[in-house]
PDB file of C-alpha atoms in Angstrom:
ATOM      1  CA  UNK A1459       0.000   0.000   0.000  1.00 38.00           C
ATOM      2  CA  UNK A1460       2.741   2.398   0.967  1.00 46.00           C
ATOM      3  CA  UNK A1461       4.569   1.429  -2.186  1.00 50.00           C
ATOM      4  CA  UNK A1462       1.464   2.122  -4.245  1.00 47.00           C
ATOM      5  CA  UNK A1463       1.005   5.561  -2.707  1.00 44.00           C
ATOM      6  CA  UNK A1464       4.610   6.401  -3.275  1.00 48.00           C
ATOM      7  CA  UNK A1465       4.660   5.485  -6.935  1.00 46.00           C
ATOM      8  CA  UNK A1466       1.391   7.228  -7.599  1.00 44.00           C
ATOM      9  CA  UNK A1467       3.067  10.326  -6.204  1.00 45.00           C
ATOM     10  CA  UNK A1468       5.989   9.924  -8.520  1.00 49.00           C
ATOM     11  CA  UNK A1469       3.671   9.650 -11.492  1.00 45.00           C
ATOM     12  CA  UNK A1470       1.834  12.768 -10.381  1.00 46.00           C
ATOM     13  CA  UNK A1471       5.044  14.673  -9.814  1.00 48.00           C
ATOM     14  CA  UNK A1472       6.092  13.800 -13.338  1.00 46.00           C
ATOM     15  CA  UNK A1473       2.722  14.906 -14.629  1.00 44.00           C
ATOM     16  CA  UNK A1474       3.279  18.254 -12.963  1.00 40.00           C
ATOM     17  CA  UNK A1475       6.255  18.759 -15.231  1.00 40.00           C
ATOM     18  CA  UNK A1476       9.121  18.236 -12.872  1.00 42.00           C
ATOM     19  CA  UNK A1477      12.733  18.169 -13.878  1.00 41.00           C
ATOM     20  CA  UNK A1478      14.185  14.737 -13.354  1.00 42.00           C
ATOM     21  CA  UNK A1479      17.470  15.565 -14.998  1.00 44.00           C
ATOM     22  CA  UNK A1480      19.530  18.649 -15.753  1.00 50.00           C
ATOM     23  CA  UNK A1481      17.617  21.780 -16.668  1.00 52.00           C
ATOM     24  CA  UNK A1482      19.087  21.708 -20.176  1.00 49.00           C
ATOM     25  CA  UNK A1483      17.144  18.504 -20.863  1.00 79.00           C
ATOM     26  CA  UNK A1484      13.799  19.753 -19.616  1.00 91.00           C
ATOM     27  CA  UNK A1485      11.326  20.631 -22.371  1.00 94.00           C
ATOM     28  CA  UNK A1486      11.220  24.355 -23.165  1.00 95.00           C
ATOM     29  CA  UNK A1487       7.487  24.683 -22.516  1.00 96.00           C
ATOM     30  CA  UNK A1488       7.950  23.097 -19.091  1.00 97.00           C
ATOM     31  CA  UNK A1489      10.707  25.578 -18.265  1.00 97.00           C
ATOM     32  CA  UNK A1490       8.526  28.503 -19.347  1.00 97.00           C
ATOM     33  CA  UNK A1491       5.651  27.158 -17.235  1.00 97.00           C
ATOM     34  CA  UNK A1492       7.909  26.890 -14.196  1.00 98.00           C
ATOM     35  CA  UNK A1493       9.231  30.427 -14.680  1.00 98.00           C
ATOM     36  CA  UNK A1494       5.716  31.757 -14.993  1.00 98.00           C
ATOM     37  CA  UNK A1495       4.669  29.843 -11.878  1.00 98.00           C
ATOM     38  CA  UNK A1496       7.345  31.689  -9.906  1.00 98.00           C
ATOM     39  CA  UNK A1497       6.275  35.057 -11.314  1.00 98.00           C
ATOM     40  CA  UNK A1498       2.665  34.277 -10.410  1.00 98.00           C
ATOM     41  CA  UNK A1499       3.627  33.492  -6.821  1.00 98.00           C
ATOM     42  CA  UNK A1500       5.826  36.560  -6.582  1.00 98.00           C
ATOM     43  CA  UNK A1501       2.688  38.447  -7.600  1.00 98.00           C
ATOM     44  CA  UNK A1502       0.667  36.665  -4.935  1.00 98.00           C
ATOM     45  CA  UNK A1503       3.054  37.618  -2.164  1.00 98.00           C
ATOM     46  CA  UNK A1504       4.249  41.004  -3.368  1.00 98.00           C
ATOM     47  CA  UNK A1505       0.814  42.284  -4.417  1.00 97.00           C
ATOM     48  CA  UNK A1506      -0.488  42.816  -0.877  1.00 97.00           C
ATOM     49  CA  UNK A1507       2.684  44.702   0.056  1.00 98.00           C
ATOM     50  CA  UNK A1508       2.134  47.068  -2.858  1.00 97.00           C
ATOM     51  CA  UNK A1509      -1.406  47.512  -1.573  1.00 97.00           C
ATOM     52  CA  UNK A1510      -0.056  48.405   1.874  1.00 97.00           C
ATOM     53  CA  UNK A1511       2.299  50.928   0.318  1.00 97.00           C
ATOM     54  CA  UNK A1512      -0.536  52.497  -1.666  1.00 96.00           C
ATOM     55  CA  UNK A1513      -2.873  52.404   1.321  1.00 96.00           C
ATOM     56  CA  UNK A1514      -5.454  50.170  -0.346  1.00 95.00           C
ATOM     57  CA  UNK A1515      -4.648  47.285   2.013  1.00 95.00           C
ATOM     58  CA  UNK A1516      -4.296  47.761   5.796  1.00 96.00           C
ATOM     59  CA  UNK A1517      -0.665  47.683   6.889  1.00 97.00           C
ATOM     60  CA  UNK A1518       0.158  44.380   8.591  1.00 97.00           C
ATOM     61  CA  UNK A1519       3.722  43.942   9.784  1.00 98.00           C
ATOM     62  CA  UNK A1520       3.357  40.173  10.215  1.00 97.00           C
ATOM     63  CA  UNK A1521       2.192  39.661   6.650  1.00 98.00           C
ATOM     64  CA  UNK A1522       5.028  41.817   5.358  1.00 98.00           C
ATOM     65  CA  UNK A1523       7.502  39.733   7.339  1.00 98.00           C
ATOM     66  CA  UNK A1524       6.092  36.429   6.131  1.00 98.00           C
ATOM     67  CA  UNK A1525       5.770  37.493   2.509  1.00 98.00           C
ATOM     68  CA  UNK A1526       9.286  38.929   2.510  1.00 98.00           C
ATOM     69  CA  UNK A1527      10.625  35.540   3.610  1.00 98.00           C
ATOM     70  CA  UNK A1528       8.613  33.782   0.903  1.00 98.00           C
ATOM     71  CA  UNK A1529       9.836  36.248  -1.736  1.00 98.00           C
ATOM     72  CA  UNK A1530      13.397  35.728  -0.533  1.00 98.00           C
ATOM     73  CA  UNK A1531      13.103  32.098  -1.658  1.00 98.00           C
ATOM     74  CA  UNK A1532      10.962  32.671  -4.757  1.00 98.00           C
ATOM     75  CA  UNK A1533      13.415  35.231  -6.162  1.00 98.00           C
ATOM     76  CA  UNK A1534      16.018  32.473  -6.504  1.00 98.00           C
ATOM     77  CA  UNK A1535      13.797  30.156  -8.556  1.00 98.00           C
ATOM     78  CA  UNK A1536      13.051  31.485 -12.031  1.00 98.00           C
ATOM     79  CA  UNK A1537      16.503  32.138 -13.435  1.00 98.00           C
ATOM     80  CA  UNK A1538      17.675  28.637 -14.328  1.00 97.00           C
ATOM     81  CA  UNK A1539      14.644  28.363 -16.586  1.00 97.00           C
ATOM     82  CA  UNK A1540      15.813  31.183 -18.852  1.00 97.00           C
ATOM     83  CA  UNK A1541      17.802  29.041 -21.265  1.00 95.00           C
ATOM     84  CA  UNK A1542      18.251  29.499 -25.007  1.00 92.00           C
ATOM     85  CA  UNK A1543      16.016  26.531 -25.827  1.00 92.00           C
ATOM     86  CA  UNK A1544      13.006  28.518 -24.583  1.00 95.00           C
ATOM     87  CA  UNK A1545      13.610  31.424 -26.964  1.00 90.00           C
ATOM     88  CA  UNK A1546      11.099  30.241 -29.539  1.00 83.00           C
ATOM     89  CA  UNK A1547       8.292  29.387 -27.109  1.00 91.00           C
ATOM     90  CA  UNK A1548       4.988  31.002 -27.998  1.00 89.00           C
ATOM     91  CA  UNK A1549       3.853  31.728 -24.468  1.00 92.00           C
ATOM     92  CA  UNK A1550       6.914  33.441 -23.080  1.00 95.00           C
ATOM     93  CA  UNK A1551       6.992  37.161 -22.447  1.00 95.00           C
ATOM     94  CA  UNK A1552      10.766  37.181 -22.202  1.00 97.00           C
ATOM     95  CA  UNK A1553      12.546  39.499 -24.635  1.00 96.00           C
ATOM     96  CA  UNK A1554      15.638  38.382 -26.601  1.00 94.00           C
ATOM     97  CA  UNK A1555      17.614  40.729 -24.334  1.00 96.00           C
ATOM     98  CA  UNK A1556      17.478  37.963 -21.687  1.00 97.00           C
ATOM     99  CA  UNK A1557      19.860  35.925 -23.847  1.00 96.00           C
ATOM    100  CA  UNK A1558      21.636  38.766 -25.648  1.00 95.00           C
ATOM    101  CA  UNK A1559      22.571  40.700 -22.519  1.00 97.00           C
ATOM    102  CA  UNK A1560      23.201  38.035 -19.883  1.00 97.00           C
ATOM    103  CA  UNK A1561      25.347  40.252 -17.658  1.00 98.00           C
ATOM    104  CA  UNK A1562      22.684  42.944 -17.528  1.00 98.00           C
ATOM    105  CA  UNK A1563      20.002  40.306 -16.905  1.00 98.00           C
ATOM    106  CA  UNK A1564      22.054  38.829 -14.094  1.00 98.00           C
ATOM    107  CA  UNK A1565      22.438  42.300 -12.606  1.00 98.00           C
ATOM    108  CA  UNK A1566      18.666  42.794 -12.701  1.00 98.00           C
ATOM    109  CA  UNK A1567      18.188  39.492 -10.838  1.00 98.00           C
ATOM    110  CA  UNK A1568      20.705  40.552  -8.212  1.00 98.00           C
ATOM    111  CA  UNK A1569      19.009  43.925  -7.814  1.00 98.00           C
ATOM    112  CA  UNK A1570      15.766  42.114  -6.981  1.00 98.00           C
ATOM    113  CA  UNK A1571      17.432  39.656  -4.615  1.00 98.00           C
ATOM    114  CA  UNK A1572      19.244  42.449  -2.848  1.00 98.00           C
ATOM    115  CA  UNK A1573      16.070  44.541  -2.484  1.00 98.00           C
ATOM    116  CA  UNK A1574      14.156  41.544  -1.117  1.00 98.00           C
ATOM    117  CA  UNK A1575      16.964  40.691   1.328  1.00 98.00           C
ATOM    118  CA  UNK A1576      16.820  44.272   2.522  1.00 98.00           C
ATOM    119  CA  UNK A1577      13.047  43.991   2.955  1.00 98.00           C
ATOM    120  CA  UNK A1578      13.500  40.801   4.986  1.00 98.00           C
ATOM    121  CA  UNK A1579      15.912  42.610   7.300  1.00 98.00           C
ATOM    122  CA  UNK A1580      13.885  45.787   7.649  1.00 98.00           C
ATOM    123  CA  UNK A1581      10.588  43.926   8.119  1.00 98.00           C
ATOM    124  CA  UNK A1582      11.966  42.363  11.306  1.00 97.00           C
ATOM    125  CA  UNK A1583      12.121  45.819  12.879  1.00 96.00           C
ATOM    126  CA  UNK A1584       9.129  47.958  13.734  1.00 88.00           C
ATOM    127  CA  UNK A1585       9.791  50.947  11.468  1.00 97.00           C
ATOM    128  CA  UNK A1586       6.800  51.143   9.123  1.00 97.00           C
ATOM    129  CA  UNK A1587       8.256  53.950   7.020  1.00 98.00           C
ATOM    130  CA  UNK A1588      11.468  51.995   6.480  1.00 98.00           C
ATOM    131  CA  UNK A1589       9.477  48.887   5.578  1.00 98.00           C
ATOM    132  CA  UNK A1590       7.464  50.847   3.029  1.00 98.00           C
ATOM    133  CA  UNK A1591      10.637  52.286   1.514  1.00 98.00           C
ATOM    134  CA  UNK A1592      12.005  48.744   1.226  1.00 98.00           C
ATOM    135  CA  UNK A1593       8.772  47.591  -0.444  1.00 98.00           C
ATOM    136  CA  UNK A1594       9.214  50.458  -2.895  1.00 98.00           C
ATOM    137  CA  UNK A1595      12.725  49.303  -3.710  1.00 98.00           C
ATOM    138  CA  UNK A1596      11.506  45.786  -4.441  1.00 98.00           C
ATOM    139  CA  UNK A1597       8.906  47.310  -6.750  1.00 98.00           C
ATOM    140  CA  UNK A1598      11.615  49.264  -8.559  1.00 98.00           C
ATOM    141  CA  UNK A1599      13.639  46.080  -9.022  1.00 98.00           C
ATOM    142  CA  UNK A1600      10.583  44.294 -10.486  1.00 98.00           C
ATOM    143  CA  UNK A1601       9.960  47.222 -12.797  1.00 97.00           C
ATOM    144  CA  UNK A1602      13.586  47.517 -13.864  1.00 97.00           C
ATOM    145  CA  UNK A1603      13.724  43.874 -14.937  1.00 97.00           C
ATOM    146  CA  UNK A1604      10.301  43.926 -16.600  1.00 97.00           C
ATOM    147  CA  UNK A1605      11.041  47.138 -18.494  1.00 97.00           C
ATOM    148  CA  UNK A1606      14.220  45.719 -19.976  1.00 97.00           C
ATOM    149  CA  UNK A1607      13.553  42.024 -20.334  1.00 97.00           C
ATOM    150  CA  UNK A1608       9.804  41.526 -20.708  1.00 96.00           C
ATOM    151  CA  UNK A1609       7.396  42.272 -23.533  1.00 94.00           C
ATOM    152  CA  UNK A1610       5.047  45.169 -22.842  1.00 90.00           C
TER     153      UNK A1610
ATOM    154  CA  UNK B1359      11.742  57.937 -13.939  1.00 38.00           C
ATOM    155  CA  UNK B1360      11.912  55.929 -10.741  1.00 46.00           C
ATOM    156  CA  UNK B1361       8.228  56.631 -10.213  1.00 51.00           C
ATOM    157  CA  UNK B1362       7.438  55.411 -13.721  1.00 47.00           C
ATOM    158  CA  UNK B1363       9.337  52.155 -13.181  1.00 45.00           C
ATOM    159  CA  UNK B1364       7.645  51.587  -9.889  1.00 48.00           C
ATOM    160  CA  UNK B1365       4.126  52.021 -11.179  1.00 47.00           C
ATOM    161  CA  UNK B1366       4.790  49.919 -14.232  1.00 45.00           C
ATOM    162  CA  UNK B1367       5.811  47.190 -11.821  1.00 45.00           C
ATOM    163  CA  UNK B1368       2.612  47.537  -9.895  1.00 49.00           C
ATOM    164  CA  UNK B1369       0.589  47.201 -13.072  1.00 45.00           C
ATOM    165  CA  UNK B1370       2.543  44.107 -14.035  1.00 47.00           C
ATOM    166  CA  UNK B1371       2.187  42.592 -10.608  1.00 48.00           C
ATOM    167  CA  UNK B1372      -1.548  43.049 -10.870  1.00 46.00           C
ATOM    168  CA  UNK B1373      -1.520  41.467 -14.296  1.00 44.00           C
ATOM    169  CA  UNK B1374       0.183  38.450 -12.782  1.00 40.00           C
ATOM    170  CA  UNK B1375      -2.909  37.903 -10.687  1.00 40.00           C
ATOM    171  CA  UNK B1376      -1.760  39.003  -7.293  1.00 41.00           C
ATOM    172  CA  UNK B1377      -3.927  39.286  -4.266  1.00 42.00           C
ATOM    173  CA  UNK B1378      -4.288  42.894  -3.209  1.00 42.00           C
ATOM    174  CA  UNK B1379      -6.897  42.162  -0.606  1.00 44.00           C
ATOM    175  CA  UNK B1380      -8.015  39.214   1.473  1.00 50.00           C
ATOM    176  CA  UNK B1381      -7.906  35.820  -0.198  1.00 52.00           C
ATOM    177  CA  UNK B1382     -11.690  35.565  -0.015  1.00 49.00           C
ATOM    178  CA  UNK B1383     -11.954  38.459  -2.470  1.00 79.00           C
ATOM    179  CA  UNK B1384      -9.513  37.088  -5.024  1.00 91.00           C
ATOM    180  CA  UNK B1385     -11.165  35.615  -8.111  1.00 94.00           C
ATOM    181  CA  UNK B1386     -11.538  31.816  -7.980  1.00 95.00           C
ATOM    182  CA  UNK B1387      -9.594  31.245 -11.215  1.00 96.00           C
ATOM    183  CA  UNK B1388      -6.708  33.304  -9.846  1.00 97.00           C
ATOM    184  CA  UNK B1389      -6.656  31.230  -6.667  1.00 97.00           C
ATOM    185  CA  UNK B1390      -6.642  28.000  -8.666  1.00 97.00           C
ATOM    186  CA  UNK B1391      -3.802  29.330 -10.815  1.00 97.00           C
ATOM    187  CA  UNK B1392      -1.760  30.215  -7.744  1.00 98.00           C
ATOM    188  CA  UNK B1393      -2.348  26.792  -6.195  1.00 98.00           C
ATOM    189  CA  UNK B1394      -1.298  25.102  -9.408  1.00 98.00           C
ATOM    190  CA  UNK B1395       1.793  27.313  -9.600  1.00 98.00           C
ATOM    191  CA  UNK B1396       2.886  26.003  -6.197  1.00 98.00           C
ATOM    192  CA  UNK B1397       2.249  22.396  -7.227  1.00 98.00           C
ATOM    193  CA  UNK B1398       4.260  22.944 -10.407  1.00 98.00           C
ATOM    194  CA  UNK B1399       7.212  24.283  -8.416  1.00 98.00           C
ATOM    195  CA  UNK B1400       6.965  21.492  -5.872  1.00 98.00           C
ATOM    196  CA  UNK B1401       7.287  19.206  -8.884  1.00 98.00           C
ATOM    197  CA  UNK B1402      10.305  21.134 -10.137  1.00 98.00           C
ATOM    198  CA  UNK B1403      12.150  20.777  -6.851  1.00 98.00           C
ATOM    199  CA  UNK B1404      10.918  17.388  -5.690  1.00 98.00           C
ATOM    200  CA  UNK B1405      11.253  15.672  -9.059  1.00 97.00           C
ATOM    201  CA  UNK B1406      15.056  15.484  -9.042  1.00 97.00           C
ATOM    202  CA  UNK B1407      15.012  14.052  -5.517  1.00 98.00           C
ATOM    203  CA  UNK B1408      12.704  11.271  -6.684  1.00 97.00           C
ATOM    204  CA  UNK B1409      15.166  10.683  -9.502  1.00 97.00           C
ATOM    205  CA  UNK B1410      18.000  10.388  -6.977  1.00 97.00           C
ATOM    206  CA  UNK B1411      15.971   7.908  -4.952  1.00 97.00           C
ATOM    207  CA  UNK B1412      15.240   5.827  -8.048  1.00 96.00           C
ATOM    208  CA  UNK B1413      18.834   6.093  -9.258  1.00 96.00           C
ATOM    209  CA  UNK B1414      17.949   7.841 -12.522  1.00 95.00           C
ATOM    210  CA  UNK B1415      19.615  11.082 -11.374  1.00 95.00           C
ATOM    211  CA  UNK B1416      23.065  11.144  -9.724  1.00 96.00           C
ATOM    212  CA  UNK B1417      22.825  11.722  -5.987  1.00 97.00           C
ATOM    213  CA  UNK B1418      23.815  15.275  -5.091  1.00 97.00           C
ATOM    214  CA  UNK B1419      23.653  16.200  -1.425  1.00 98.00           C
ATOM    215  CA  UNK B1420      23.834  19.945  -2.130  1.00 97.00           C
ATOM    216  CA  UNK B1421      20.859  19.855  -4.465  1.00 98.00           C
ATOM    217  CA  UNK B1422      18.873  17.826  -1.953  1.00 98.00           C
ATOM    218  CA  UNK B1423      19.688  20.387   0.736  1.00 98.00           C
ATOM    219  CA  UNK B1424      18.735  23.349  -1.422  1.00 98.00           C
ATOM    220  CA  UNK B1425      15.564  21.780  -2.784  1.00 98.00           C
ATOM    221  CA  UNK B1426      14.481  20.701   0.680  1.00 98.00           C
ATOM    222  CA  UNK B1427      14.732  24.315   1.845  1.00 98.00           C
ATOM    223  CA  UNK B1428      12.721  25.503  -1.161  1.00 98.00           C
ATOM    224  CA  UNK B1429      10.077  22.823  -0.557  1.00 98.00           C
ATOM    225  CA  UNK B1430       9.923  23.836   3.094  1.00 98.00           C
ATOM    226  CA  UNK B1431       8.633  27.238   1.962  1.00 98.00           C
ATOM    227  CA  UNK B1432       6.540  26.059  -0.983  1.00 98.00           C
ATOM    228  CA  UNK B1433       4.623  23.580   1.176  1.00 98.00           C
ATOM    229  CA  UNK B1434       3.147  26.498   3.122  1.00 98.00           C
ATOM    230  CA  UNK B1435       1.771  28.311   0.065  1.00 98.00           C
ATOM    231  CA  UNK B1436      -1.087  26.456  -1.611  1.00 98.00           C
ATOM    232  CA  UNK B1437      -3.541  25.951   1.236  1.00 98.00           C
ATOM    233  CA  UNK B1438      -5.106  29.393   1.556  1.00 97.00           C
ATOM    234  CA  UNK B1439      -6.182  29.079  -2.059  1.00 97.00           C
ATOM    235  CA  UNK B1440      -8.447  26.104  -1.341  1.00 97.00           C
ATOM    236  CA  UNK B1441     -11.585  28.087  -0.578  1.00 95.00           C
ATOM    237  CA  UNK B1442     -15.195  27.179  -1.341  1.00 92.00           C
ATOM    238  CA  UNK B1443     -15.457  29.774  -4.112  1.00 92.00           C
ATOM    239  CA  UNK B1444     -13.062  27.706  -6.229  1.00 95.00           C
ATOM    240  CA  UNK B1445     -15.240  24.587  -6.061  1.00 90.00           C
ATOM    241  CA  UNK B1446     -16.868  25.151  -9.427  1.00 83.00           C
ATOM    242  CA  UNK B1447     -13.726  26.063 -11.349  1.00 91.00           C
ATOM    243  CA  UNK B1448     -13.259  24.024 -14.508  1.00 89.00           C
ATOM    244  CA  UNK B1449      -9.503  23.681 -14.302  1.00 92.00           C
ATOM    245  CA  UNK B1450      -9.100  22.471 -10.761  1.00 95.00           C
ATOM    246  CA  UNK B1451      -8.191  18.881  -9.964  1.00 95.00           C
ATOM    247  CA  UNK B1452      -9.279  19.256  -6.361  1.00 97.00           C
ATOM    248  CA  UNK B1453     -11.954  16.823  -5.193  1.00 96.00           C
ATOM    249  CA  UNK B1454     -14.954  17.958  -3.114  1.00 94.00           C
ATOM    250  CA  UNK B1455     -13.298  16.126  -0.192  1.00 96.00           C
ATOM    251  CA  UNK B1456     -11.046  19.199   0.178  1.00 97.00           C
ATOM    252  CA  UNK B1457     -14.067  21.145   1.411  1.00 96.00           C
ATOM    253  CA  UNK B1458     -16.098  18.263   2.846  1.00 95.00           C
ATOM    254  CA  UNK B1459     -13.311  16.857   5.024  1.00 97.00           C
ATOM    255  CA  UNK B1460     -11.315  19.906   6.146  1.00 97.00           C
ATOM    256  CA  UNK B1461      -9.775  18.202   9.188  1.00 98.00           C
ATOM    257  CA  UNK B1462      -8.474  15.318   7.088  1.00 98.00           C
ATOM    258  CA  UNK B1463      -7.227  17.761   4.439  1.00 98.00           C
ATOM    259  CA  UNK B1464      -5.431  19.777   7.094  1.00 98.00           C
ATOM    260  CA  UNK B1465      -3.859  16.584   8.421  1.00 98.00           C
ATOM    261  CA  UNK B1466      -2.594  15.734   4.929  1.00 98.00           C
ATOM    262  CA  UNK B1467      -1.004  19.192   4.661  1.00 98.00           C
ATOM    263  CA  UNK B1468       0.675  18.736   8.013  1.00 98.00           C
ATOM    264  CA  UNK B1469       1.950  15.308   7.021  1.00 98.00           C
ATOM    265  CA  UNK B1470       3.670  16.896   4.030  1.00 98.00           C
ATOM    266  CA  UNK B1471       5.077  19.789   6.036  1.00 98.00           C
ATOM    267  CA  UNK B1472       6.371  17.444   8.696  1.00 98.00           C
ATOM    268  CA  UNK B1473       8.000  15.126   6.130  1.00 98.00           C
ATOM    269  CA  UNK B1474       9.658  18.089   4.394  1.00 98.00           C
ATOM    270  CA  UNK B1475      10.895  19.512   7.707  1.00 98.00           C
ATOM    271  CA  UNK B1476      12.395  16.126   8.455  1.00 98.00           C
ATOM    272  CA  UNK B1477      14.069  16.109   5.028  1.00 98.00           C
ATOM    273  CA  UNK B1478      15.516  19.571   5.697  1.00 98.00           C
ATOM    274  CA  UNK B1479      17.019  18.321   8.963  1.00 98.00           C
ATOM    275  CA  UNK B1480      18.338  15.034   7.600  1.00 98.00           C
ATOM    276  CA  UNK B1481      19.740  16.632   4.429  1.00 98.00           C
ATOM    277  CA  UNK B1482      22.100  18.728   6.568  1.00 97.00           C
ATOM    278  CA  UNK B1483      23.828  15.531   7.698  1.00 96.00           C
ATOM    279  CA  UNK B1484      25.858  13.249   5.479  1.00 88.00           C
ATOM    280  CA  UNK B1485      23.798  10.066   5.736  1.00 97.00           C
ATOM    281  CA  UNK B1486      22.655   9.295   2.193  1.00 97.00           C
ATOM    282  CA  UNK B1487      20.455   6.373   3.235  1.00 98.00           C
ATOM    283  CA  UNK B1488      18.651   8.527   5.792  1.00 98.00           C
ATOM    284  CA  UNK B1489      18.206  11.294   3.209  1.00 98.00           C
ATOM    285  CA  UNK B1490      16.709   8.840   0.759  1.00 98.00           C
ATOM    286  CA  UNK B1491      14.331   7.509   3.416  1.00 98.00           C
ATOM    287  CA  UNK B1492      13.256  11.095   4.120  1.00 98.00           C
ATOM    288  CA  UNK B1493      12.702  11.705   0.389  1.00 98.00           C
ATOM    289  CA  UNK B1494      10.540   8.600   0.367  1.00 98.00           C
ATOM    290  CA  UNK B1495       8.450   9.961   3.228  1.00 98.00           C
ATOM    291  CA  UNK B1496       7.861  13.213   1.373  1.00 98.00           C
ATOM    292  CA  UNK B1497       6.742  11.152  -1.610  1.00 98.00           C
ATOM    293  CA  UNK B1498       4.305   9.249   0.570  1.00 98.00           C
ATOM    294  CA  UNK B1499       2.883  12.502   1.892  1.00 98.00           C
ATOM    295  CA  UNK B1500       2.389  13.790  -1.687  1.00 98.00           C
ATOM    296  CA  UNK B1501       0.733  10.551  -2.655  1.00 97.00           C
ATOM    297  CA  UNK B1502      -1.487  10.447   0.424  1.00 97.00           C
ATOM    298  CA  UNK B1503      -2.881  13.909  -0.292  1.00 97.00           C
ATOM    299  CA  UNK B1504      -3.249  13.319  -4.026  1.00 97.00           C
ATOM    300  CA  UNK B1505      -4.973   9.967  -3.519  1.00 97.00           C
ATOM    301  CA  UNK B1506      -7.584  11.459  -1.233  1.00 97.00           C
ATOM    302  CA  UNK B1507      -8.045  15.002  -2.490  1.00 97.00           C
ATOM    303  CA  UNK B1508      -7.137  15.083  -6.170  1.00 96.00           C
ATOM    304  CA  UNK B1509      -8.882  13.741  -9.269  1.00 94.00           C
ATOM    305  CA  UNK B1510      -7.155  10.750 -10.829  1.00 90.00           C
TER     306      UNK B1510
END
């Protein structure tokens, strides 16, 4: 029975498009789907913080702290999926600049990771203004990368 | 300029289907999409560990350690998206049991979280057999939840 459960899980994990081998061997559409999954979840957890900054969502220090920690993991996930083999995929919003300007793309990733790390640190304190400034910097890092590497 | 970048980011974040307000107010199809995004990423990071257990992927203790930490965050993300309003969504694989047996569903979540926590702990040591046993337990927890709460 345990065996059965375990193997059914494996089959399901495979169905979900997991990478059993090196990223280079994963199908391009799977890689794009995984990248987009990360972006979607970054939206889920960053969206409310933007709302708090704009005043459309009540400020909640605990949610900021939790979401910052989630974002600090999510912002490490999409990048290995941006490989040349995905260039021709129909559903990707990535611009050719991702592959043509790898150093600049890497810098944009690091800007995001650094801004999120800063938000994690600041969110542990009780300074709401500082937290909101840090949220703003994460937003700028999102915007910087999207403006240069994502279709409008 | 900074302002422009920031607001363009906000617009994009919204486009990605983020939750600006309480989960209850987020559209059901957005919630389903976010849940599925988490499952997809759990597949991305658990898949290679299954491969290591089966011997189809070379064992790599560093990747196990990293993926275990990612899974330890991902396994906290999908559950708030399983709300009654999503019951009628066409694209969901969730069975009615999710809403009809909340205590059992909660228990299945906790089984996964506990198995992943255990994998995080064990993966910090150097005992490959223990790591593989812990991977197996995560697989069982996936399978247990899928068998009871997910369409075949």
